[in-house]
Amino acid sequence: MRANYQVNATPQFRMLSDDQIEEIFYAAVDVLERVGTRVHGEEGLALLRDAGCLVSDGNDLAISARSLVHIPSWLVKEALNTTPERIALAGRDRSNRIYLEKDKICFGTGSDCPSLIDPYTDEVRKYTYQDVYNAARISDALPHIDFHMSLGLTSGVLPQTYDRHQFLAMLLGTSKPLVITTVDKEGLVDQYRMACKVLGGAEEFAKIPLFVVYIEPSSPLSNSIEAVEKILYAAETGIPAIYTPCIMCGGTGPATLVGTMVQALAEYLVGVVLAQLKRKGAAVIMGGVNSSMDMTTSILSYGAPELALVSAAMTDVAKWLRVPMFSTAGCSDAKILDQQAAIEAAVSVVIAALSGANLIHDVGYLESGLLGSFDMLVMSNEIIGMAKHILGGITVTPETLAVDVIEQVGPGGHYLTQDHTRRHFRTEFWFPTLMDRQMRRTWETGGKKTMGDHVRAKVLDILDHHEPMPIHPEVEARLKEIIAQADKRHGG
């Protein structure tokens, strides 16, 4: 027996030390105490004031200053103490579950891209309801996509109620867990009602939620009335919420990466405090699409290494705080599925996977989040499969060390006929579904197909053949009734 034997079951990866994380946390709470944050909405302000925050709302102050709130560090720590470190989610197929807990990774799409590349014509056009449904069907068919966001922004419907139509398309297209967006509190109320109809009641949703709601503060250090009302309603009803800034380093946040992290953490902590004041134990997931502002084009870069760096470092902070993490990968600034898209997707997927983030979203984004691509989604699924295989690490046991087999084969032999080979090659080796490993002559006679050709063929095959688990017609009718009522309220 060997003493003091240490095993790494998976690759080890970390951006920050505990001491560095402490510095970032203390800087963030210092910002909330000293600088403060703007919070809009009477209920949120009342909760904060009653909890001991300094709220600047005197009659002699300008209206714009009435919402400035200074949050004491003790209140932040108290709120973190009651924020869950683990969240379970399940799709409408209740056996389709994911668990957001330390170092457990799940990949999924992003949401609300205004345009897509038509997989039949290559035309760049607006997303329709059918496209959002098709995006959900593709996610449903891909084994390494664990949850689904809409990928596209539904057009052709009322702007005030697009979110309900989008949610219906997602529900019909996949039975996997969902992350939703919503126009306002009213939209969240309707989508919650729809989810409860699908599951058979609020009790079933409370047992294991069908979706997480994405909520975004307004950087720097501002919380709109829509964001505040959504986080409070989510807390009240037991809907897990992502409270996540989207900071442009050098634009809406400091140019230094760690400075952006301080601001992002401060903005997240506002959501945590509000949620816990409304209901202790409310689930609030940390995250953020925090990347550099390209100073030549002014875009928020989805392919920049800074995005991967900050996301991985924020994951370290989330694990230190013991809260789930919403991260980003599988996205690119490229306009089509090309070499740039592949490079940026691969780097971001591998770094996000190694970081141990929980909900890793935006798989399928092109053109800096403006273009949702079915091709990018399918290609990234292959990359995620490879990354997950890498995370499996290397198992060191007497069986895998294979000394006896090496002795049996001896110098100059081969391992093809060995039982050891038959026992292990299916688990030790990763087998691609799209990448090409043929000999050149076979590849040439097969039409010299590129990765893009294989990806597009896979997309079309899913669209032509994949059928998601159906929703009962009576339930679907009730969902459409909720949407019709919302449209009517808004003049539709």
XYZ file of C-alpha atoms in Angstrom, residues 415-426:
12
model
C -2.409 -4.645 -29.429
C -5.292 -5.048 -31.908
C -6.193 -8.577 -30.819
C -5.768 -8.055 -27.082
C -8.804 -8.372 -24.787
C -7.471 -5.307 -22.982
C -7.931 -3.265 -26.167
C -11.496 -4.498 -26.649
C -12.349 -3.672 -23.036
C -11.059 -0.125 -23.095
C -10.988 1.516 -26.511
C -14.681 2.564 -26.500
